[in-house]
Amino acid sequence: MAPAAPKIHIAALTLDYVNAETGAAHRAVAGLDLDVRAGEFLCVLGPSGCGKSTLLSAIAGFIRPTAGTLAMDGEPIRGPSAERGVVFQEYALLPWMNVLDNTALGLKLRGVARTERYATARRFLALANLHDVDHKYPHELSGGMRQRVAVARTLANSPEVMLMDEPFAAVDAQTRMVLQEELVRISERSPLTVFFITHSVEEAIFLGDRVAVMTPGPGRIREIVDVPFARAERTWKAMNADADFAALRERLLELVRAPAAANHDRSAAAAA
Ligand SMILES: Nc1ncnc2c1ncn2[C@@H]1O[C@H](COP(=O)(O)OP(=O)(O)O)[C@@H](O)[C@H]1O
Ligand SMILES: [Mg+2]
């Protein structure tokens, strides 16, 4: 049987930032190959500055490739689309709107009638474990709750792909574990494809069906590792006691810490 077509296909992708004044190019991503499978939860793991956010921005359609292929369902990505929802690290909620209106915003922009969009928003707020906060404003919520609203809002738009850029990095450690467990539960129930960026090895293993490890910048994919745990097994209580989890963490830590190949560094320096 032929392998299923990837949801997102990335080949030889190079992403440069060009300084508008000097014209100098800074290479953030260099010749990156990656296929994201339909319905999978893919974590992309890499050190700070390796190009993770830049890669996500390109998939979201916010920045254009310098070179290479970037496609969803076989069609080149040319700009942002409701098919690809984004959740950022910072709480991108509108401060003057209450939780319900923030969550229903995308639906409103698409012309969905009030009763229907509120019903949909409430359904996803409940899925994100948010109850009785419809009329609160973002500043009245904890960081963890604001991030739950951001996830609920993205899900309410029923995207095919959810792109998440270190969404839990700014919340405290206890809340982060709760949010991670909730995200596992949500992804278990939905046909969504998730592209999740993190610099945390533990988070990548806990959430991912696969973990793609990037090299130091300019980034490319060093290795892709399968995560063998069933979604239903993924609680921090179980994972912390699991020897396989610890072994996988050691392996991934080594991969993340390894320096970029020397010839790769030289080509990057030549390009800069
Ligand atoms: N808007 C920008 N203009 C120029 N360089 C940038 C810009 N954004 C990021 N960079 C640079 O591109 C590289 C990759 O950045 P980024 O994708 O944010 O990394 P990561 O998310 O992995 O920490 C870094 O060297 C960073 O300094
Ligand atoms: Mg980043």
mmCIF file of C-alpha atoms and ligand atoms in Angstrom:
data_model
loop_
_atom_site.group_PDB
_atom_site.id
_atom_site.type_symbol
_atom_site.label_atom_id
_atom_site.label_comp_id
_atom_site.label_asym_id
_atom_site.label_seq_id
_atom_site.Cartn_x
_atom_site.Cartn_y
_atom_site.Cartn_z
ATOM 1 C CA MET A 1 0.000 0.000 0.000
ATOM 2 C CA ALA A 2 1.296 3.454 -0.870
ATOM 3 C CA PRO A 3 2.051 5.637 2.155
ATOM 4 C CA ALA A 4 -0.616 8.275 2.829
ATOM 5 C CA ALA A 5 0.133 11.712 1.397
ATOM 6 C CA PRO A 6 1.491 14.032 4.081
ATOM 7 C CA LYS A 7 -0.719 16.799 5.445
ATOM 8 C CA ILE A 8 2.185 19.214 5.254
ATOM 9 C CA HIS A 9 5.144 18.633 2.958
ATOM 10 C CA ILE A 10 8.353 20.583 3.462
ATOM 11 C CA ALA A 11 11.365 19.998 1.222
ATOM 12 C CA ALA A 12 14.707 21.822 1.021
ATOM 13 C CA LEU A 13 13.096 24.771 2.780
ATOM 14 C CA THR A 14 15.313 27.803 3.363
ATOM 15 C CA LEU A 15 14.099 30.863 5.272
ATOM 16 C CA ASP A 16 16.133 34.070 5.354
ATOM 17 C CA TYR A 17 15.437 37.334 7.147
ATOM 18 C CA VAL A 18 16.602 40.212 4.999
ATOM 19 C CA ASN A 19 17.532 43.477 6.688
ATOM 20 C CA ALA A 20 15.557 46.191 4.883
ATOM 21 C CA GLU A 21 18.298 48.794 5.343
ATOM 22 C CA THR A 22 21.491 46.866 4.661
ATOM 23 C CA GLY A 23 20.074 44.095 2.475
ATOM 24 C CA ALA A 24 22.039 41.576 4.564
ATOM 25 C CA ALA A 25 20.398 38.156 4.877
ATOM 26 C CA HIS A 26 20.236 36.161 8.097
ATOM 27 C CA ARG A 27 19.590 32.481 7.431
ATOM 28 C CA ALA A 28 17.195 31.063 10.068
ATOM 29 C CA VAL A 29 16.321 27.748 8.379
ATOM 30 C CA ALA A 30 18.574 25.974 5.881
ATOM 31 C CA GLY A 31 17.456 23.197 3.561
ATOM 32 C CA LEU A 32 14.901 21.660 5.916
ATOM 33 C CA ASP A 33 12.959 18.503 4.973
ATOM 34 C CA LEU A 34 9.915 17.405 6.979
ATOM 35 C CA ASP A 35 6.581 15.712 6.319
ATOM 36 C CA VAL A 36 3.774 16.167 8.837
ATOM 37 C CA ARG A 37 1.311 13.264 8.678
ATOM 38 C CA ALA A 38 -2.434 13.808 8.673
ATOM 39 C CA GLY A 39 -3.827 13.477 12.192
ATOM 40 C CA GLU A 40 -0.510 13.182 13.981
ATOM 41 C CA PHE A 41 0.796 15.187 16.909
ATOM 42 C CA LEU A 42 4.283 16.211 15.812
ATOM 43 C CA CYS A 43 6.583 17.949 18.260
ATOM 44 C CA VAL A 44 9.508 19.946 16.937
ATOM 45 C CA LEU A 45 12.293 20.196 19.460
ATOM 46 C CA GLY A 46 15.375 22.373 19.248
ATOM 47 C CA PRO A 47 17.621 24.804 21.086
ATOM 48 C CA SER A 48 16.789 28.490 21.353
ATOM 49 C CA GLY A 49 17.445 30.374 18.123
ATOM 50 C CA CYS A 50 17.508 27.288 15.873
ATOM 51 C CA GLY A 51 14.638 28.582 13.733
ATOM 52 C CA LYS A 52 11.587 26.895 15.281
ATOM 53 C CA SER A 53 9.366 29.988 15.362
ATOM 54 C CA THR A 54 10.527 30.962 11.892
ATOM 55 C CA LEU A 55 9.539 27.526 10.577
ATOM 56 C CA LEU A 56 6.127 27.787 12.244
ATOM 57 C CA SER A 57 5.598 31.284 10.808
ATOM 58 C CA ALA A 58 6.281 29.948 7.331
ATOM 59 C CA ILE A 59 3.795 27.069 7.766
ATOM 60 C CA ALA A 60 1.244 29.579 9.117
ATOM 61 C CA GLY A 61 1.826 31.608 5.943
ATOM 62 C CA PHE A 62 3.129 34.702 7.738
ATOM 63 C CA ILE A 63 6.488 34.609 5.951
ATOM 64 C CA ARG A 64 7.373 33.350 2.476
ATOM 65 C CA PRO A 65 10.020 30.727 1.713
ATOM 66 C CA THR A 66 13.351 31.978 0.416
ATOM 67 C CA ALA A 67 13.754 28.650 -1.382
ATOM 68 C CA GLY A 68 12.265 25.177 -1.336
ATOM 69 C CA THR A 69 8.829 23.595 -1.103
ATOM 70 C CA LEU A 70 6.143 24.219 1.505
ATOM 71 C CA ALA A 71 2.728 22.685 0.829
ATOM 72 C CA MET A 72 -0.461 21.612 2.580
ATOM 73 C CA ASP A 73 -2.523 18.827 0.984
ATOM 74 C CA GLY A 74 -0.332 19.209 -2.094
ATOM 75 C CA GLU A 75 -1.058 22.929 -2.516
ATOM 76 C CA PRO A 76 1.702 25.525 -1.963
ATOM 77 C CA ILE A 77 1.167 27.623 1.164
ATOM 78 C CA ARG A 78 0.851 31.222 -0.040
ATOM 79 C CA GLY A 79 -0.491 32.986 3.028
ATOM 80 C CA PRO A 80 -2.448 32.573 6.267
ATOM 81 C CA SER A 81 -5.618 30.470 6.183
ATOM 82 C CA ALA A 82 -8.339 29.392 8.626
ATOM 83 C CA GLU A 83 -7.259 25.806 7.869
ATOM 84 C CA ARG A 84 -4.117 26.529 9.901
ATOM 85 C CA GLY A 85 -4.812 27.874 13.385
ATOM 86 C CA VAL A 86 -1.995 29.301 15.475
ATOM 87 C CA VAL A 87 -1.500 29.391 19.248
ATOM 88 C CA PHE A 88 1.394 31.583 20.367
ATOM 89 C CA GLN A 89 3.389 31.661 23.586
ATOM 90 C CA GLU A 90 2.023 35.073 24.483
ATOM 91 C CA TYR A 91 -1.649 35.277 25.235
ATOM 92 C CA ALA A 92 -3.003 36.751 22.046
ATOM 93 C CA LEU A 93 -6.408 37.551 23.523
ATOM 94 C CA LEU A 94 -8.087 40.891 22.943
ATOM 95 C CA PRO A 95 -8.129 42.654 26.333
ATOM 96 C CA TRP A 96 -11.390 44.538 25.689
ATOM 97 C CA MET A 97 -13.394 41.404 24.895
ATOM 98 C CA ASN A 98 -14.698 38.891 27.409
ATOM 99 C CA VAL A 99 -13.790 35.198 27.215
ATOM 100 C CA LEU A 100 -16.857 34.206 25.223
ATOM 101 C CA ASP A 101 -16.354 36.926 22.618
ATOM 102 C CA ASN A 102 -12.626 36.205 22.388
ATOM 103 C CA THR A 103 -13.368 32.527 21.778
ATOM 104 C CA ALA A 104 -16.082 33.272 19.207
ATOM 105 C CA LEU A 105 -14.048 35.940 17.393
ATOM 106 C CA GLY A 106 -12.905 33.824 14.444
ATOM 107 C CA LEU A 107 -16.452 32.589 13.905
ATOM 108 C CA LYS A 108 -17.769 36.149 14.002
ATOM 109 C CA LEU A 109 -15.216 37.217 11.401
ATOM 110 C CA ARG A 110 -16.501 34.422 9.184
ATOM 111 C CA GLY A 111 -20.089 35.611 9.567
ATOM 112 C CA VAL A 112 -21.412 32.843 11.834
ATOM 113 C CA ALA A 113 -24.645 33.966 13.573
ATOM 114 C CA ARG A 114 -24.439 34.926 17.239
ATOM 115 C CA THR A 115 -26.382 32.003 18.755
ATOM 116 C CA GLU A 116 -24.395 29.456 16.800
ATOM 117 C CA ARG A 117 -20.997 31.019 17.432
ATOM 118 C CA TYR A 118 -21.634 31.307 21.168
ATOM 119 C CA ALA A 119 -22.779 27.693 21.308
ATOM 120 C CA THR A 120 -19.633 26.580 19.489
ATOM 121 C CA ALA A 121 -17.417 28.774 21.680
ATOM 122 C CA ARG A 122 -19.000 27.337 24.855
ATOM 123 C CA ARG A 123 -18.435 23.800 23.622
ATOM 124 C CA PHE A 124 -14.697 24.397 23.143
ATOM 125 C CA LEU A 125 -14.339 26.341 26.379
ATOM 126 C CA ALA A 126 -15.779 23.312 28.180
ATOM 127 C CA LEU A 127 -13.393 21.026 26.273
ATOM 128 C CA ALA A 128 -10.519 23.240 27.454
ATOM 129 C CA ASN A 129 -11.801 22.833 31.019
ATOM 130 C CA LEU A 130 -13.024 26.414 31.351
ATOM 131 C CA HIS A 131 -16.320 26.803 33.161
ATOM 132 C CA ASP A 132 -18.217 29.889 34.362
ATOM 133 C CA VAL A 133 -15.728 32.355 32.875
ATOM 134 C CA ASP A 134 -17.684 33.464 29.765
ATOM 135 C CA HIS A 135 -18.045 37.031 31.005
ATOM 136 C CA LYS A 136 -14.611 37.492 32.513
ATOM 137 C CA TYR A 137 -11.975 39.610 30.786
ATOM 138 C CA PRO A 138 -8.436 38.354 30.059
ATOM 139 C CA HIS A 139 -6.861 40.410 32.875
ATOM 140 C CA GLU A 140 -9.150 38.620 35.364
ATOM 141 C CA LEU A 141 -7.748 35.204 34.412
ATOM 142 C CA SER A 142 -4.589 33.344 35.435
ATOM 143 C CA GLY A 143 -1.929 32.668 32.786
ATOM 144 C CA GLY A 144 -3.008 29.043 32.514
ATOM 145 C CA MET A 145 -6.637 30.049 31.979
ATOM 146 C CA ARG A 146 -5.688 32.599 29.326
ATOM 147 C CA GLN A 147 -3.782 29.914 27.435
ATOM 148 C CA ARG A 148 -6.809 27.602 27.688
ATOM 149 C CA VAL A 149 -8.917 30.365 26.108
ATOM 150 C CA ALA A 150 -6.335 30.759 23.329
ATOM 151 C CA VAL A 151 -6.514 27.004 22.622
ATOM 152 C CA ALA A 152 -10.334 27.017 22.762
ATOM 153 C CA ARG A 153 -10.504 29.949 20.357
ATOM 154 C CA THR A 154 -8.235 28.219 17.858
ATOM 155 C CA LEU A 155 -10.213 24.958 18.104
ATOM 156 C CA ALA A 156 -13.534 26.832 17.701
ATOM 157 C CA ASN A 157 -12.384 27.828 14.202
ATOM 158 C CA SER A 158 -12.180 24.100 13.364
ATOM 159 C CA PRO A 159 -8.763 24.273 11.701
ATOM 160 C CA GLU A 160 -7.299 21.181 10.046
ATOM 161 C CA VAL A 161 -3.885 21.921 11.484
ATOM 162 C CA MET A 162 -3.116 23.574 14.813
ATOM 163 C CA LEU A 163 0.294 25.261 14.967
ATOM 164 C CA MET A 164 1.512 25.828 18.523
ATOM 165 C CA ASP A 165 4.638 27.834 19.366
ATOM 166 C CA GLU A 166 5.741 27.014 22.925
ATOM 167 C CA PRO A 167 2.213 27.759 24.149
ATOM 168 C CA PHE A 168 2.850 26.695 27.753
ATOM 169 C CA ALA A 169 6.346 28.136 28.209
ATOM 170 C CA ALA A 170 5.157 31.198 30.136
ATOM 171 C CA VAL A 171 2.950 29.443 32.713
ATOM 172 C CA ASP A 172 4.141 27.995 36.022
ATOM 173 C CA ALA A 173 5.342 24.397 36.147
ATOM 174 C CA GLN A 174 2.294 22.966 37.955
ATOM 175 C CA THR A 175 -0.171 24.591 35.571
ATOM 176 C CA ARG A 176 1.935 23.542 32.601
ATOM 177 C CA MET A 177 1.589 19.871 33.528
ATOM 178 C CA VAL A 178 -2.188 20.238 33.809
ATOM 179 C CA LEU A 179 -2.363 21.989 30.420
ATOM 180 C CA GLN A 180 -0.216 19.279 28.832
ATOM 181 C CA GLU A 181 -2.504 16.558 30.167
ATOM 182 C CA GLU A 182 -5.534 18.452 28.908
ATOM 183 C CA LEU A 183 -3.986 18.851 25.460
ATOM 184 C CA VAL A 184 -3.346 15.095 25.279
ATOM 185 C CA ARG A 185 -6.989 14.493 26.107
ATOM 186 C CA ILE A 186 -8.201 17.057 23.547
ATOM 187 C CA SER A 187 -5.984 15.661 20.793
ATOM 188 C CA GLU A 188 -7.176 12.143 21.580
ATOM 189 C CA ARG A 189 -10.738 13.232 20.820
ATOM 190 C CA SER A 190 -10.088 15.238 17.678
ATOM 191 C CA PRO A 191 -8.924 14.464 14.133
ATOM 192 C CA LEU A 192 -6.668 17.515 14.208
ATOM 193 C CA THR A 193 -3.077 17.528 12.965
ATOM 194 C CA VAL A 194 -0.900 19.285 15.549
ATOM 195 C CA PHE A 195 2.495 20.892 14.904
ATOM 196 C CA PHE A 196 3.859 21.754 18.332
ATOM 197 C CA ILE A 197 7.096 23.604 18.954
ATOM 198 C CA THR A 198 9.002 23.307 22.200
ATOM 199 C CA HIS A 199 12.504 23.502 23.644
ATOM 200 C CA SER A 200 11.524 21.034 26.398
ATOM 201 C CA VAL A 201 12.475 17.397 25.854
ATOM 202 C CA GLU A 202 9.943 16.211 28.452
ATOM 203 C CA GLU A 203 7.126 18.185 26.879
ATOM 204 C CA ALA A 204 7.963 16.855 23.411
ATOM 205 C CA ILE A 205 7.828 13.219 24.584
ATOM 206 C CA PHE A 206 4.736 13.734 26.702
ATOM 207 C CA LEU A 207 2.732 15.255 23.844
ATOM 208 C CA GLY A 208 4.159 13.923 20.604
ATOM 209 C CA ASP A 209 3.423 10.903 18.430
ATOM 210 C CA ARG A 210 6.789 11.784 16.886
ATOM 211 C CA VAL A 211 9.509 14.225 17.864
ATOM 212 C CA ALA A 212 11.533 15.994 15.157
ATOM 213 C CA VAL A 213 14.818 17.313 16.536
ATOM 214 C CA MET A 214 16.353 20.375 14.891
ATOM 215 C CA THR A 215 20.043 21.250 14.683
ATOM 216 C CA PRO A 216 21.309 24.540 16.116
ATOM 217 C CA GLY A 217 20.589 27.421 13.737
ATOM 218 C CA PRO A 218 20.283 27.729 10.873
ATOM 219 C CA GLY A 219 17.974 24.807 11.533
ATOM 220 C CA ARG A 220 17.259 21.647 9.682
ATOM 221 C CA ILE A 221 15.853 18.342 10.939
ATOM 222 C CA ARG A 222 18.530 16.207 12.574
ATOM 223 C CA GLU A 223 16.398 13.179 13.401
ATOM 224 C CA ILE A 224 12.787 12.117 13.877
ATOM 225 C CA VAL A 225 12.017 9.839 16.818
ATOM 226 C CA ASP A 226 8.807 7.828 17.337
ATOM 227 C CA VAL A 227 7.177 8.061 20.753
ATOM 228 C CA PRO A 228 5.798 4.661 21.764
ATOM 229 C CA PHE A 229 3.294 5.627 24.485
ATOM 230 C CA ALA A 230 -0.468 5.350 23.918
ATOM 231 C CA ARG A 231 -2.363 8.593 24.414
ATOM 232 C CA ALA A 232 -4.462 7.046 27.201
ATOM 233 C CA GLU A 233 -1.265 6.238 29.176
ATOM 234 C CA ARG A 234 -0.036 9.807 29.151
ATOM 235 C CA THR A 235 -0.380 11.252 32.592
ATOM 236 C CA TRP A 236 2.609 12.769 34.370
ATOM 237 C CA LYS A 237 2.119 10.297 37.214
ATOM 238 C CA ALA A 238 2.557 7.368 34.804
ATOM 239 C CA MET A 239 5.299 8.955 32.696
ATOM 240 C CA ASN A 240 7.449 9.934 35.686
ATOM 241 C CA ALA A 241 7.509 6.290 36.769
ATOM 242 C CA ASP A 242 8.233 4.908 33.298
ATOM 243 C CA ALA A 243 11.772 3.729 32.510
ATOM 244 C CA ASP A 244 11.105 3.984 28.763
ATOM 245 C CA PHE A 245 10.212 7.645 29.209
ATOM 246 C CA ALA A 246 13.510 8.267 31.006
ATOM 247 C CA ALA A 247 15.498 6.420 28.334
ATOM 248 C CA LEU A 248 13.856 8.373 25.540
ATOM 249 C CA ARG A 249 14.539 11.612 27.406
ATOM 250 C CA GLU A 250 18.262 10.761 27.601
ATOM 251 C CA ARG A 251 18.392 9.963 23.898
ATOM 252 C CA LEU A 252 16.639 13.182 22.899
ATOM 253 C CA LEU A 253 18.763 15.301 25.243
ATOM 254 C CA GLU A 254 21.867 14.006 23.480
ATOM 255 C CA LEU A 255 20.376 14.787 20.072
ATOM 256 C CA VAL A 256 19.403 18.318 21.108
ATOM 257 C CA ARG A 257 22.775 19.089 22.669
ATOM 258 C CA ALA A 258 24.924 17.818 19.811
ATOM 259 C CA PRO A 259 26.564 20.644 17.867
ATOM 260 C CA ALA A 260 25.651 21.310 14.263
ATOM 261 C CA ALA A 261 27.803 19.425 11.726
ATOM 262 C CA ALA A 262 30.924 21.433 10.891
ATOM 263 C CA ASN A 263 30.288 21.556 7.136
ATOM 264 C CA HIS A 264 26.762 22.758 7.857
ATOM 265 C CA ASP A 265 28.155 25.665 9.886
ATOM 266 C CA ARG A 266 30.519 26.627 7.081
ATOM 267 C CA SER A 267 27.774 26.695 4.462
ATOM 268 C CA ALA A 268 25.687 28.839 6.794
ATOM 269 C CA ALA A 269 28.556 31.260 7.352
ATOM 270 C CA ALA A 270 29.099 31.503 3.612
ATOM 271 C CA ALA A 271 25.427 32.259 3.106
ATOM 272 C CA ALA A 272 25.318 34.998 5.728
HETATM 273 N N1 LIG B 1 12.348 39.219 12.507
HETATM 274 C C1 LIG B 1 13.612 38.764 12.485
HETATM 275 N N2 LIG B 1 14.576 39.432 11.814
HETATM 276 C C2 LIG B 1 15.853 38.961 11.773
HETATM 277 N N3 LIG B 1 16.259 37.832 12.382
HETATM 278 C C3 LIG B 1 15.346 37.140 13.073
HETATM 279 C C4 LIG B 1 13.976 37.546 13.173
HETATM 280 N N4 LIG B 1 13.310 36.642 13.922
HETATM 281 C C5 LIG B 1 14.222 35.727 14.280
HETATM 282 N N5 LIG B 1 15.438 36.005 13.779
HETATM 283 C C6 LIG B 1 16.676 35.206 13.935
HETATM 284 O O1 LIG B 1 16.460 33.974 13.266
HETATM 285 C C7 LIG B 1 16.991 32.891 14.036
HETATM 286 C C8 LIG B 1 15.878 31.921 14.368
HETATM 287 O O2 LIG B 1 14.954 32.568 15.237
HETATM 288 P P1 LIG B 1 13.649 31.821 15.787
HETATM 289 O O3 LIG B 1 12.957 31.174 14.646
HETATM 290 O O4 LIG B 1 12.889 32.815 16.580
HETATM 291 O O5 LIG B 1 14.286 30.699 16.731
HETATM 292 P P2 LIG B 1 13.617 29.785 17.865
HETATM 293 O O6 LIG B 1 12.140 29.967 17.770
HETATM 294 O O7 LIG B 1 14.082 28.403 17.559
HETATM 295 O O8 LIG B 1 14.191 30.246 19.171
HETATM 296 C C9 LIG B 1 17.657 33.516 15.233
HETATM 297 O O9 LIG B 1 19.032 33.677 14.938
HETATM 298 C C10 LIG B 1 16.970 34.849 15.382
HETATM 299 O O10 LIG B 1 17.802 35.784 15.983
HETATM 300 MG MG MG B 2 10.709 30.637 19.177
#
